[in-house]
């Protein structure tokens, strides 16, 4: 990787940016080292000024609440380079708000939205040459997280917190990219309970689902589709993404459930589906409805839209894609979303946030 010597990241002007030497078009969804992460500490009732660091490790007290009682939550969003060379993030204010909800739900110190936005701008600017070039299909994944760092042995909230953002250039979450994947309906494992924490982005939800995902992969599926934990009758979501179906008459249908993560991508697709005349609806979706859909997809920041080629439920399999291609409406939704994210279509809804380059 060729990275030339640069001035301090917070003084570096936009036109000083030389792209890192990476195989952008073939990046996987993995951790690729960048130059800086940023971290803030909450202590004695206030967040500090934050520091950009090259250190990829975090020193932790052995009794930190994140280690014992799962006081951890995170976010995921992406920055893109547009055709004009701007660096933009997609709906970061929504991630800031969701992080606040996650923090509050597990009694952690919330990160104020202005602090979230400032931190994101600082860390993206410090790693600007890792923002994948326009047209490569890759993006800079931004991963904010909050952890309880103060020590406790009894089950109670920490008295100190850390807010960290790491960034890493990524390719598609599912290695096939925009190609149909095979899901299996999961009946043995619940990801989240109706009155639990499934509606916020806490690490424990992913720990709960990891064995289901790995077992599904071993059986040749790409991912699982969870059912509601109470009745085992309605669709919840997939492991890393929300789910939607398209009915035979072109309606966009996506599950409403108290135990799924309110996806910012799905919220955006509900708007785009409305524009396309797809009469979008968010409602409980009985698992049997999968056999009626004409198309289906997973949606999320990492997954973008990943078309679903088939779903297996017990001994039945419904196939949406026989030719290895996504359905027409799924494809159009994907193209509309990507065009907005990359600045190729007008940003009618104010979703695209330009990250101003650092001042000289
Ligand atoms: N559901 C789960 C469990 C997720 O981890 C994600 C990813 O963030 C999503 C849904 C999609 O949410 P978003 O579109 O806000 O990234
Ligand atoms: C995201 O889409 O940003 C997520 O956090 C999902 C994660 C499983 C990669």
mmCIF file of C-alpha atoms and ligand atoms in Angstrom:
data_model
loop_
_atom_site.group_PDB
_atom_site.id
_atom_site.type_symbol
_atom_site.label_atom_id
_atom_site.label_comp_id
_atom_site.label_asym_id
_atom_site.label_seq_id
_atom_site.Cartn_x
_atom_site.Cartn_y
_atom_site.Cartn_z
ATOM 1 C CA UNK A 1 0.000 0.000 0.000
ATOM 2 C CA UNK A 2 1.551 3.343 -0.965
ATOM 3 C CA UNK A 3 0.621 6.111 1.394
ATOM 4 C CA UNK A 4 2.708 9.232 1.211
ATOM 5 C CA UNK A 5 3.677 11.414 4.140
ATOM 6 C CA UNK A 6 0.930 13.855 4.905
ATOM 7 C CA UNK A 7 0.416 16.813 7.221
ATOM 8 C CA UNK A 8 -1.641 16.374 10.387
ATOM 9 C CA UNK A 9 -4.998 14.942 9.260
ATOM 10 C CA UNK A 10 -6.954 17.904 10.577
ATOM 11 C CA UNK A 11 -4.932 20.345 8.459
ATOM 12 C CA UNK A 12 -5.000 18.342 5.275
ATOM 13 C CA UNK A 13 -6.784 20.100 2.412
ATOM 14 C CA UNK A 14 -8.992 18.232 -0.041
ATOM 15 C CA UNK A 15 -6.676 18.629 -3.008
ATOM 16 C CA UNK A 16 -3.856 16.952 -1.065
ATOM 17 C CA UNK A 17 -5.620 13.610 -1.191
ATOM 18 C CA UNK A 18 -3.943 10.791 -3.048
ATOM 19 C CA UNK A 19 -5.914 7.570 -3.017
ATOM 20 C CA UNK A 20 -4.514 4.593 -1.142
ATOM 21 C CA UNK A 21 -3.200 1.802 -3.322
ATOM 22 C CA UNK A 22 -5.979 -0.760 -2.925
ATOM 23 C CA UNK A 23 -7.782 -3.106 -5.291
ATOM 24 C CA UNK A 24 -10.981 -1.098 -4.808
ATOM 25 C CA UNK A 25 -13.203 -3.092 -7.148
ATOM 26 C CA UNK A 26 -12.430 -6.365 -5.369
ATOM 27 C CA UNK A 27 -12.666 -5.350 -1.734
ATOM 28 C CA UNK A 28 -14.524 -7.706 0.560
ATOM 29 C CA UNK A 29 -16.601 -6.661 3.565
ATOM 30 C CA UNK A 30 -13.730 -6.957 6.018
ATOM 31 C CA UNK A 31 -11.492 -4.854 8.182
ATOM 32 C CA UNK A 32 -8.860 -3.059 6.173
ATOM 33 C CA UNK A 33 -6.510 -0.910 8.146
ATOM 34 C CA UNK A 34 -6.751 2.839 7.667
ATOM 35 C CA UNK A 35 -4.703 5.648 9.212
ATOM 36 C CA UNK A 36 -6.825 6.895 12.083
ATOM 37 C CA UNK A 37 -9.749 6.125 14.331
ATOM 38 C CA UNK A 38 -11.295 8.643 16.688
ATOM 39 C CA UNK A 39 -12.275 8.208 20.315
ATOM 40 C CA UNK A 40 -13.996 10.269 22.952
ATOM 41 C CA UNK A 41 -14.311 9.573 26.664
ATOM 42 C CA UNK A 42 -17.264 10.410 28.886
ATOM 43 C CA UNK A 43 -16.094 10.975 32.442
ATOM 44 C CA UNK A 44 -17.334 13.129 35.321
ATOM 45 C CA UNK A 45 -20.461 14.019 33.428
ATOM 46 C CA UNK A 46 -18.960 15.261 30.142
ATOM 47 C CA UNK A 47 -17.551 14.096 26.813
ATOM 48 C CA UNK A 48 -13.975 15.161 26.191
ATOM 49 C CA UNK A 49 -12.652 16.778 22.993
ATOM 50 C CA UNK A 50 -11.813 13.439 21.363
ATOM 51 C CA UNK A 51 -8.563 12.315 19.824
ATOM 52 C CA UNK A 52 -7.572 10.920 16.442
ATOM 53 C CA UNK A 53 -5.209 8.019 16.910
ATOM 54 C CA UNK A 54 -3.369 5.418 14.890
ATOM 55 C CA UNK A 55 -3.671 2.951 17.754
ATOM 56 C CA UNK A 56 -5.996 0.106 16.764
ATOM 57 C CA UNK A 57 -6.372 -1.226 20.307
ATOM 58 C CA UNK A 58 -8.334 0.059 23.292
ATOM 59 C CA UNK A 59 -6.977 -0.274 26.819
ATOM 60 C CA UNK A 60 -9.812 -1.556 29.003
ATOM 61 C CA UNK A 61 -10.382 -2.030 32.699
ATOM 62 C CA UNK A 62 -10.858 -5.726 33.401
ATOM 63 C CA UNK A 63 -14.204 -4.968 35.043
ATOM 64 C CA UNK A 64 -15.494 -2.674 32.252
ATOM 65 C CA UNK A 65 -19.243 -3.188 31.780
ATOM 66 C CA UNK A 66 -18.849 -3.774 28.032
ATOM 67 C CA UNK A 67 -16.859 -6.905 28.818
ATOM 68 C CA UNK A 68 -19.195 -8.387 31.411
ATOM 69 C CA UNK A 69 -22.685 -7.103 30.871
ATOM 70 C CA UNK A 70 -22.747 -6.232 27.211
ATOM 71 C CA UNK A 71 -22.948 -2.459 27.559
ATOM 72 C CA UNK A 72 -22.106 -1.944 23.900
ATOM 73 C CA UNK A 73 -23.925 -0.570 20.919
ATOM 74 C CA UNK A 74 -22.851 0.440 17.452
ATOM 75 C CA UNK A 75 -23.856 1.915 14.129
ATOM 76 C CA UNK A 76 -23.019 1.345 10.497
ATOM 77 C CA UNK A 77 -23.092 3.908 7.699
ATOM 78 C CA UNK A 78 -21.212 4.549 4.502
ATOM 79 C CA UNK A 79 -19.342 7.382 2.831
ATOM 80 C CA UNK A 80 -19.037 7.546 -0.937
ATOM 81 C CA UNK A 81 -17.093 9.592 -3.431
ATOM 82 C CA UNK A 82 -19.377 11.229 -5.959
ATOM 83 C CA UNK A 83 -18.668 11.756 -9.642
ATOM 84 C CA UNK A 84 -17.712 15.378 -8.771
ATOM 85 C CA UNK A 85 -15.190 14.182 -6.187
ATOM 86 C CA UNK A 86 -17.190 15.168 -3.110
ATOM 87 C CA UNK A 87 -17.256 12.822 -0.152
ATOM 88 C CA UNK A 88 -20.786 12.229 1.094
ATOM 89 C CA UNK A 89 -22.409 10.160 3.822
ATOM 90 C CA UNK A 90 -25.897 8.689 3.524
ATOM 91 C CA UNK A 91 -28.365 9.908 6.174
ATOM 92 C CA UNK A 92 -25.823 10.114 9.037
ATOM 93 C CA UNK A 93 -28.282 12.080 11.186
ATOM 94 C CA UNK A 94 -30.476 8.963 11.267
ATOM 95 C CA UNK A 95 -27.574 6.875 12.553
ATOM 96 C CA UNK A 96 -26.840 9.505 15.192
ATOM 97 C CA UNK A 97 -30.435 9.332 16.394
ATOM 98 C CA UNK A 98 -30.506 5.540 16.409
ATOM 99 C CA UNK A 99 -27.260 5.420 18.393
ATOM 100 C CA UNK A 100 -28.902 7.640 20.996
ATOM 101 C CA UNK A 101 -31.870 5.243 21.182
ATOM 102 C CA UNK A 102 -29.516 2.267 21.538
ATOM 103 C CA UNK A 103 -27.514 3.964 24.306
ATOM 104 C CA UNK A 104 -30.631 4.946 26.201
ATOM 105 C CA UNK A 105 -32.147 1.481 25.982
ATOM 106 C CA UNK A 106 -29.203 -0.164 27.719
ATOM 107 C CA UNK A 107 -28.614 2.774 30.056
ATOM 108 C CA UNK A 108 -25.416 4.042 28.478
ATOM 109 C CA UNK A 109 -24.448 7.679 28.064
ATOM 110 C CA UNK A 110 -25.922 8.858 24.742
ATOM 111 C CA UNK A 111 -23.678 10.604 22.224
ATOM 112 C CA UNK A 112 -25.247 13.950 21.304
ATOM 113 C CA UNK A 113 -26.031 14.261 17.587
ATOM 114 C CA UNK A 114 -23.673 17.240 17.007
ATOM 115 C CA UNK A 115 -20.826 15.281 18.600
ATOM 116 C CA UNK A 116 -21.610 12.268 16.413
ATOM 117 C CA UNK A 117 -21.554 14.408 13.270
ATOM 118 C CA UNK A 118 -18.328 16.198 14.220
ATOM 119 C CA UNK A 119 -16.625 12.906 15.051
ATOM 120 C CA UNK A 120 -17.710 11.381 11.748
ATOM 121 C CA UNK A 121 -16.403 14.355 9.774
ATOM 122 C CA UNK A 122 -13.076 14.347 11.621
ATOM 123 C CA UNK A 123 -12.408 10.651 11.148
ATOM 124 C CA UNK A 124 -13.520 10.558 7.506
ATOM 125 C CA UNK A 125 -11.371 13.588 6.720
ATOM 126 C CA UNK A 126 -8.389 12.010 8.457
ATOM 127 C CA UNK A 127 -8.815 8.964 6.195
ATOM 128 C CA UNK A 128 -9.972 10.698 3.036
ATOM 129 C CA UNK A 129 -7.643 8.800 0.774
ATOM 130 C CA UNK A 130 -9.367 5.576 1.852
ATOM 131 C CA UNK A 131 -12.714 6.722 0.469
ATOM 132 C CA UNK A 132 -13.020 4.435 -2.549
ATOM 133 C CA UNK A 133 -12.942 6.208 -5.903
ATOM 134 C CA UNK A 134 -16.268 6.876 -7.622
ATOM 135 C CA UNK A 135 -17.308 4.038 -9.884
ATOM 136 C CA UNK A 136 -15.492 1.219 -8.107
ATOM 137 C CA UNK A 137 -18.594 -0.024 -6.286
ATOM 138 C CA UNK A 138 -16.773 0.159 -2.942
ATOM 139 C CA UNK A 139 -17.437 2.557 -0.069
ATOM 140 C CA UNK A 140 -15.921 3.708 3.187
ATOM 141 C CA UNK A 141 -17.758 1.879 5.953
ATOM 142 C CA UNK A 142 -18.093 3.987 9.086
ATOM 143 C CA UNK A 143 -18.505 2.028 12.310
ATOM 144 C CA UNK A 144 -19.296 4.107 15.414
ATOM 145 C CA UNK A 145 -19.531 2.274 18.726
ATOM 146 C CA UNK A 146 -20.149 3.116 22.357
ATOM 147 C CA UNK A 147 -18.865 0.964 25.209
ATOM 148 C CA UNK A 148 -19.159 1.056 28.965
ATOM 149 C CA UNK A 149 -15.557 1.395 30.148
ATOM 150 C CA UNK A 150 -16.103 2.090 33.821
ATOM 151 C CA UNK A 151 -15.703 -0.904 36.167
ATOM 152 C CA UNK A 152 -18.670 -2.584 37.848
ATOM 153 C CA UNK A 153 -19.098 -6.040 39.303
ATOM 154 C CA UNK A 154 -22.764 -5.699 40.186
ATOM 155 C CA UNK A 155 -25.129 -5.423 37.236
ATOM 156 C CA UNK A 156 -25.472 -1.677 36.805
ATOM 157 C CA UNK A 157 -24.485 0.972 34.295
ATOM 158 C CA UNK A 158 -20.872 2.077 33.989
ATOM 159 C CA UNK A 159 -19.791 5.484 35.196
ATOM 160 C CA UNK A 160 -17.457 5.996 32.213
ATOM 161 C CA UNK A 161 -17.995 5.473 28.484
ATOM 162 C CA UNK A 162 -16.017 5.551 25.285
ATOM 163 C CA UNK A 163 -17.344 6.569 21.865
ATOM 164 C CA UNK A 164 -15.166 5.301 19.027
ATOM 165 C CA UNK A 165 -15.458 5.538 15.257
ATOM 166 C CA UNK A 166 -13.386 3.334 13.009
ATOM 167 C CA UNK A 167 -13.574 3.467 9.234
ATOM 168 C CA UNK A 168 -12.632 0.840 6.716
ATOM 169 C CA UNK A 169 -13.014 0.587 2.934
ATOM 170 C CA UNK A 170 -15.394 -2.208 1.997
ATOM 171 C CA UNK A 171 -16.989 -4.041 -0.875
ATOM 172 C CA UNK A 172 -20.308 -5.916 -0.794
ATOM 173 C CA UNK A 173 -21.454 -7.645 2.416
ATOM 174 C CA UNK A 174 -22.554 -10.744 0.545
ATOM 175 C CA UNK A 175 -19.678 -11.647 -1.724
ATOM 176 C CA UNK A 176 -21.965 -12.144 -4.691
ATOM 177 C CA UNK A 177 -22.823 -8.411 -4.648
ATOM 178 C CA UNK A 178 -26.072 -7.623 -6.429
ATOM 179 C CA UNK A 179 -26.811 -11.308 -7.114
ATOM 180 C CA UNK A 180 -29.630 -13.327 -5.577
ATOM 181 C CA UNK A 181 -28.876 -15.104 -2.293
ATOM 182 C CA UNK A 182 -30.519 -18.107 -0.661
ATOM 183 C CA UNK A 183 -32.229 -17.672 2.704
ATOM 184 C CA UNK A 184 -33.561 -20.233 5.141
ATOM 185 C CA UNK A 185 -36.335 -19.568 7.646
ATOM 186 C CA UNK A 186 -34.874 -20.043 11.121
ATOM 187 C CA UNK A 187 -37.070 -21.889 13.605
ATOM 188 C CA UNK A 188 -34.576 -23.105 16.201
ATOM 189 C CA UNK A 189 -33.029 -19.777 17.194
ATOM 190 C CA UNK A 190 -34.569 -16.450 18.199
ATOM 191 C CA UNK A 191 -32.494 -13.367 17.560
ATOM 192 C CA UNK A 192 -34.524 -11.073 19.803
ATOM 193 C CA UNK A 193 -37.589 -11.069 22.048
ATOM 194 C CA UNK A 194 -40.565 -8.738 21.520
ATOM 195 C CA UNK A 195 -39.859 -6.789 24.697
ATOM 196 C CA UNK A 196 -36.085 -7.184 24.458
ATOM 197 C CA UNK A 197 -33.487 -5.150 22.581
ATOM 198 C CA UNK A 198 -34.017 -6.297 18.987
ATOM 199 C CA UNK A 199 -35.097 -2.796 17.964
ATOM 200 C CA UNK A 200 -31.724 -1.274 18.856
ATOM 201 C CA UNK A 201 -28.244 -1.993 17.574
ATOM 202 C CA UNK A 202 -26.567 -3.678 20.509
ATOM 203 C CA UNK A 203 -23.831 -6.258 20.091
ATOM 204 C CA UNK A 204 -25.749 -8.883 22.065
ATOM 205 C CA UNK A 205 -28.292 -9.252 19.247
ATOM 206 C CA UNK A 206 -25.518 -10.340 16.921
ATOM 207 C CA UNK A 207 -24.032 -12.699 19.495
ATOM 208 C CA UNK A 208 -27.502 -14.260 19.798
ATOM 209 C CA UNK A 209 -27.705 -14.880 16.064
ATOM 210 C CA UNK A 210 -24.194 -15.924 15.180
ATOM 211 C CA UNK A 211 -24.824 -19.655 15.650
ATOM 212 C CA UNK A 212 -27.908 -19.524 13.455
ATOM 213 C CA UNK A 213 -25.982 -17.809 10.650
ATOM 214 C CA UNK A 214 -23.049 -20.205 10.833
ATOM 215 C CA UNK A 215 -25.337 -23.254 10.842
ATOM 216 C CA UNK A 216 -27.235 -21.893 7.831
ATOM 217 C CA UNK A 217 -23.982 -21.337 5.938
ATOM 218 C CA UNK A 218 -22.936 -24.898 6.680
ATOM 219 C CA UNK A 219 -26.159 -26.062 5.084
ATOM 220 C CA UNK A 220 -25.395 -24.028 1.961
ATOM 221 C CA UNK A 221 -27.605 -21.005 2.650
ATOM 222 C CA UNK A 222 -26.398 -17.427 2.618
ATOM 223 C CA UNK A 223 -28.293 -16.227 5.680
ATOM 224 C CA UNK A 224 -31.285 -16.858 7.901
ATOM 225 C CA UNK A 225 -34.680 -15.220 8.032
ATOM 226 C CA UNK A 226 -35.875 -14.957 11.632
ATOM 227 C CA UNK A 227 -39.449 -15.403 12.769
ATOM 228 C CA UNK A 228 -41.122 -13.466 15.557
ATOM 229 C CA UNK A 229 -40.159 -15.066 18.856
ATOM 230 C CA UNK A 230 -43.644 -15.028 20.384
ATOM 231 C CA UNK A 231 -45.783 -16.849 17.803
ATOM 232 C CA UNK A 232 -43.195 -18.116 15.314
ATOM 233 C CA UNK A 233 -45.666 -17.096 12.662
ATOM 234 C CA UNK A 234 -44.484 -13.756 11.278
ATOM 235 C CA UNK A 235 -41.306 -12.709 9.520
ATOM 236 C CA UNK A 236 -38.878 -10.575 11.471
ATOM 237 C CA UNK A 237 -35.688 -9.879 9.545
ATOM 238 C CA UNK A 238 -32.491 -11.433 8.296
ATOM 239 C CA UNK A 239 -29.274 -11.624 10.373
ATOM 240 C CA UNK A 240 -27.631 -8.433 9.099
ATOM 241 C CA UNK A 241 -30.518 -6.721 7.264
ATOM 242 C CA UNK A 242 -34.253 -6.063 7.021
ATOM 243 C CA UNK A 243 -36.414 -8.067 4.629
ATOM 244 C CA UNK A 244 -38.941 -7.022 1.988
ATOM 245 C CA UNK A 245 -41.133 -8.827 -0.477
ATOM 246 C CA UNK A 246 -42.774 -7.621 -3.660
ATOM 247 C CA UNK A 247 -46.237 -8.990 -4.292
ATOM 248 C CA UNK A 248 -47.405 -10.291 -7.673
ATOM 249 C CA UNK A 249 -49.116 -6.955 -8.294
ATOM 250 C CA UNK A 250 -46.002 -4.973 -7.411
ATOM 251 C CA UNK A 251 -46.593 -3.912 -3.812
ATOM 252 C CA UNK A 252 -43.581 -3.370 -1.501
ATOM 253 C CA UNK A 253 -44.231 -5.259 1.742
ATOM 254 C CA UNK A 254 -41.896 -5.215 4.725
ATOM 255 C CA UNK A 255 -42.430 -6.633 8.228
ATOM 256 C CA UNK A 256 -43.506 -4.493 11.158
ATOM 257 C CA UNK A 257 -42.272 -6.040 14.402
ATOM 258 C CA UNK A 258 -41.107 -4.794 17.800
ATOM 259 C CA UNK A 259 -38.015 -6.990 17.624
ATOM 260 C CA UNK A 260 -36.397 -5.848 14.382
ATOM 261 C CA UNK A 261 -33.935 -3.038 13.804
ATOM 262 C CA UNK A 262 -35.587 -0.005 12.176
ATOM 263 C CA UNK A 263 -33.411 0.082 9.076
ATOM 264 C CA UNK A 264 -32.491 3.427 7.562
ATOM 265 C CA UNK A 265 -32.130 1.747 4.172
ATOM 266 C CA UNK A 266 -35.601 0.235 4.462
ATOM 267 C CA UNK A 267 -37.034 3.599 5.523
ATOM 268 C CA UNK A 268 -35.468 5.098 2.374
ATOM 269 C CA UNK A 269 -36.824 2.268 0.195
ATOM 270 C CA UNK A 270 -40.323 2.853 1.573
ATOM 271 C CA UNK A 271 -40.025 6.388 0.194
ATOM 272 C CA UNK A 272 -38.590 5.256 -3.147
ATOM 273 C CA UNK A 273 -41.210 2.512 -3.479
ATOM 274 C CA UNK A 274 -43.898 5.160 -2.984
ATOM 275 C CA UNK A 275 -42.333 7.208 -5.803
ATOM 276 C CA UNK A 276 -42.421 4.113 -8.003
ATOM 277 C CA UNK A 277 -46.123 3.531 -7.300
ATOM 278 C CA UNK A 278 -45.429 0.347 -5.324
ATOM 279 C CA UNK A 279 -47.906 1.224 -2.530
ATOM 280 C CA UNK A 280 -45.383 0.350 0.215
ATOM 281 C CA UNK A 281 -46.690 -1.121 3.432
ATOM 282 C CA UNK A 282 -45.059 -2.080 6.713
ATOM 283 C CA UNK A 283 -47.177 -4.652 8.518
ATOM 284 C CA UNK A 284 -46.909 -8.058 10.168
ATOM 285 C CA UNK A 285 -46.039 -10.482 7.350
ATOM 286 C CA UNK A 286 -47.055 -14.105 7.900
ATOM 287 C CA UNK A 287 -44.285 -16.530 6.963
ATOM 288 C CA UNK A 288 -46.566 -18.252 4.440
ATOM 289 C CA UNK A 289 -46.660 -15.058 2.399
ATOM 290 C CA UNK A 290 -43.176 -15.846 1.117
ATOM 291 C CA UNK A 291 -44.841 -18.350 -1.224
ATOM 292 C CA UNK A 292 -46.938 -15.570 -2.755
ATOM 293 C CA UNK A 293 -44.231 -12.951 -3.378
ATOM 294 C CA UNK A 294 -42.898 -12.331 -6.865
ATOM 295 C CA UNK A 295 -39.592 -10.838 -5.644
ATOM 296 C CA UNK A 296 -37.808 -10.458 -2.334
ATOM 297 C CA UNK A 297 -34.768 -8.681 -0.957
ATOM 298 C CA UNK A 298 -32.642 -7.933 2.082
ATOM 299 C CA UNK A 299 -31.795 -4.305 2.761
ATOM 300 C CA UNK A 300 -29.344 -2.514 4.986
ATOM 301 C CA UNK A 301 -26.246 -0.359 4.932
ATOM 302 C CA UNK A 302 -23.879 -3.281 4.434
ATOM 303 C CA UNK A 303 -26.296 -5.350 2.329
ATOM 304 C CA UNK A 304 -27.545 -2.297 0.333
ATOM 305 C CA UNK A 305 -30.239 -4.269 -1.489
ATOM 306 C CA UNK A 306 -29.354 -7.905 -1.816
ATOM 307 C CA UNK A 307 -31.884 -9.717 -3.977
ATOM 308 C CA UNK A 308 -33.244 -12.945 -2.522
ATOM 309 C CA UNK A 309 -33.163 -15.815 -5.007
ATOM 310 C CA UNK A 310 -34.863 -18.392 -2.840
ATOM 311 C CA UNK A 311 -36.248 -19.020 0.632
ATOM 312 C CA UNK A 312 -36.413 -22.446 2.208
ATOM 313 C CA UNK A 313 -39.047 -23.010 4.892
ATOM 314 C CA UNK A 314 -39.090 -26.537 6.367
ATOM 315 C CA UNK A 315 -39.356 -28.838 3.347
ATOM 316 C CA UNK A 316 -40.570 -26.182 0.923
ATOM 317 C CA UNK A 317 -38.501 -23.846 -1.182
ATOM 318 C CA UNK A 318 -39.752 -20.819 -3.053
ATOM 319 C CA UNK A 319 -37.575 -19.641 -5.914
ATOM 320 C CA UNK A 320 -37.787 -15.996 -6.994
ATOM 321 C CA UNK A 321 -34.904 -16.003 -9.399
ATOM 322 C CA UNK A 322 -34.458 -18.815 -11.875
ATOM 323 C CA UNK A 323 -31.872 -17.065 -14.048
ATOM 324 C CA UNK A 324 -29.530 -15.735 -11.357
ATOM 325 C CA UNK A 325 -30.825 -12.196 -11.837
ATOM 326 C CA UNK A 326 -32.747 -9.895 -9.526
ATOM 327 C CA UNK A 327 -36.380 -9.065 -10.215
ATOM 328 C CA UNK A 328 -37.351 -5.927 -12.128
ATOM 329 C CA UNK A 329 -38.673 -3.876 -9.210
ATOM 330 C CA UNK A 330 -35.876 -4.933 -6.850
ATOM 331 C CA UNK A 331 -33.390 -3.839 -9.498
ATOM 332 C CA UNK A 332 -35.095 -0.504 -9.981
ATOM 333 C CA UNK A 333 -35.161 0.146 -6.229
ATOM 334 C CA UNK A 334 -31.454 -0.688 -6.060
ATOM 335 C CA UNK A 335 -30.584 1.596 -8.955
ATOM 336 C CA UNK A 336 -32.574 4.496 -7.534
ATOM 337 C CA UNK A 337 -31.010 4.127 -4.099
ATOM 338 C CA UNK A 338 -27.457 3.840 -5.437
ATOM 339 C CA UNK A 339 -27.922 6.814 -7.755
ATOM 340 C CA UNK A 340 -28.929 9.001 -4.822
ATOM 341 C CA UNK A 341 -26.112 7.707 -2.603
ATOM 342 C CA UNK A 342 -23.511 8.422 -5.272
ATOM 343 C CA UNK A 343 -24.900 11.835 -6.177
ATOM 344 C CA UNK A 344 -25.962 10.656 -9.636
ATOM 345 C CA UNK A 345 -29.632 11.466 -9.006
ATOM 346 C CA UNK A 346 -31.110 14.586 -7.401
ATOM 347 C CA UNK A 347 -31.141 14.442 -3.617
ATOM 348 C CA UNK A 348 -34.822 15.345 -3.303
ATOM 349 C CA UNK A 349 -35.130 14.294 0.297
ATOM 350 C CA UNK A 350 -31.920 15.741 1.725
ATOM 351 C CA UNK A 351 -30.436 12.306 2.439
ATOM 352 C CA UNK A 352 -26.950 13.032 1.165
ATOM 353 C CA UNK A 353 -24.632 14.793 3.591
ATOM 354 C CA UNK A 354 -21.533 16.363 2.115
ATOM 355 C CA UNK A 355 -18.526 16.005 4.388
ATOM 356 C CA UNK A 356 -16.696 19.292 4.065
ATOM 357 C CA UNK A 357 -12.969 18.890 3.460
ATOM 358 C CA UNK A 358 -10.752 20.078 6.320
ATOM 359 C CA UNK A 359 -9.842 23.753 6.211
ATOM 360 C CA UNK A 360 -6.269 24.622 5.370
HETATM 361 N N1 LIG B 1 -31.177 -5.235 10.633
HETATM 362 C C1 LIG B 1 -30.047 -5.549 11.247
HETATM 363 C C2 LIG B 1 -30.074 -6.646 12.257
HETATM 364 C C3 LIG B 1 -28.872 -4.857 10.952
HETATM 365 O O1 LIG B 1 -27.723 -5.161 11.556
HETATM 366 C C4 LIG B 1 -28.904 -3.842 9.995
HETATM 367 C C5 LIG B 1 -27.692 -3.064 9.693
HETATM 368 O O2 LIG B 1 -27.479 -2.009 10.175
HETATM 369 C C6 LIG B 1 -30.112 -3.550 9.372
HETATM 370 C C7 LIG B 1 -31.234 -4.267 9.713
HETATM 371 C C8 LIG B 1 -30.191 -2.476 8.350
HETATM 372 O O3 LIG B 1 -30.200 -1.200 8.932
HETATM 373 P P1 LIG B 1 -29.642 0.035 8.151
HETATM 374 O O4 LIG B 1 -30.361 0.092 6.868
HETATM 375 O O5 LIG B 1 -29.950 1.202 9.019
HETATM 376 O O6 LIG B 1 -28.194 -0.186 7.978
HETATM 377 C C1 LIG B 2 -24.714 -2.597 8.657
HETATM 378 O O1 LIG B 2 -25.359 -2.903 7.677
HETATM 379 O O2 LIG B 2 -24.150 -1.492 8.751
HETATM 380 C C2 LIG B 2 -24.575 -3.494 9.793
HETATM 381 O O3 LIG B 2 -24.215 -3.038 10.852
HETATM 382 C C3 LIG B 2 -24.822 -4.931 9.631
HETATM 383 C C4 LIG B 2 -23.651 -5.717 10.110
HETATM 384 C C5 LIG B 2 -24.040 -7.112 10.371
HETATM 385 C C6 LIG B 2 -22.507 -5.629 9.151
#
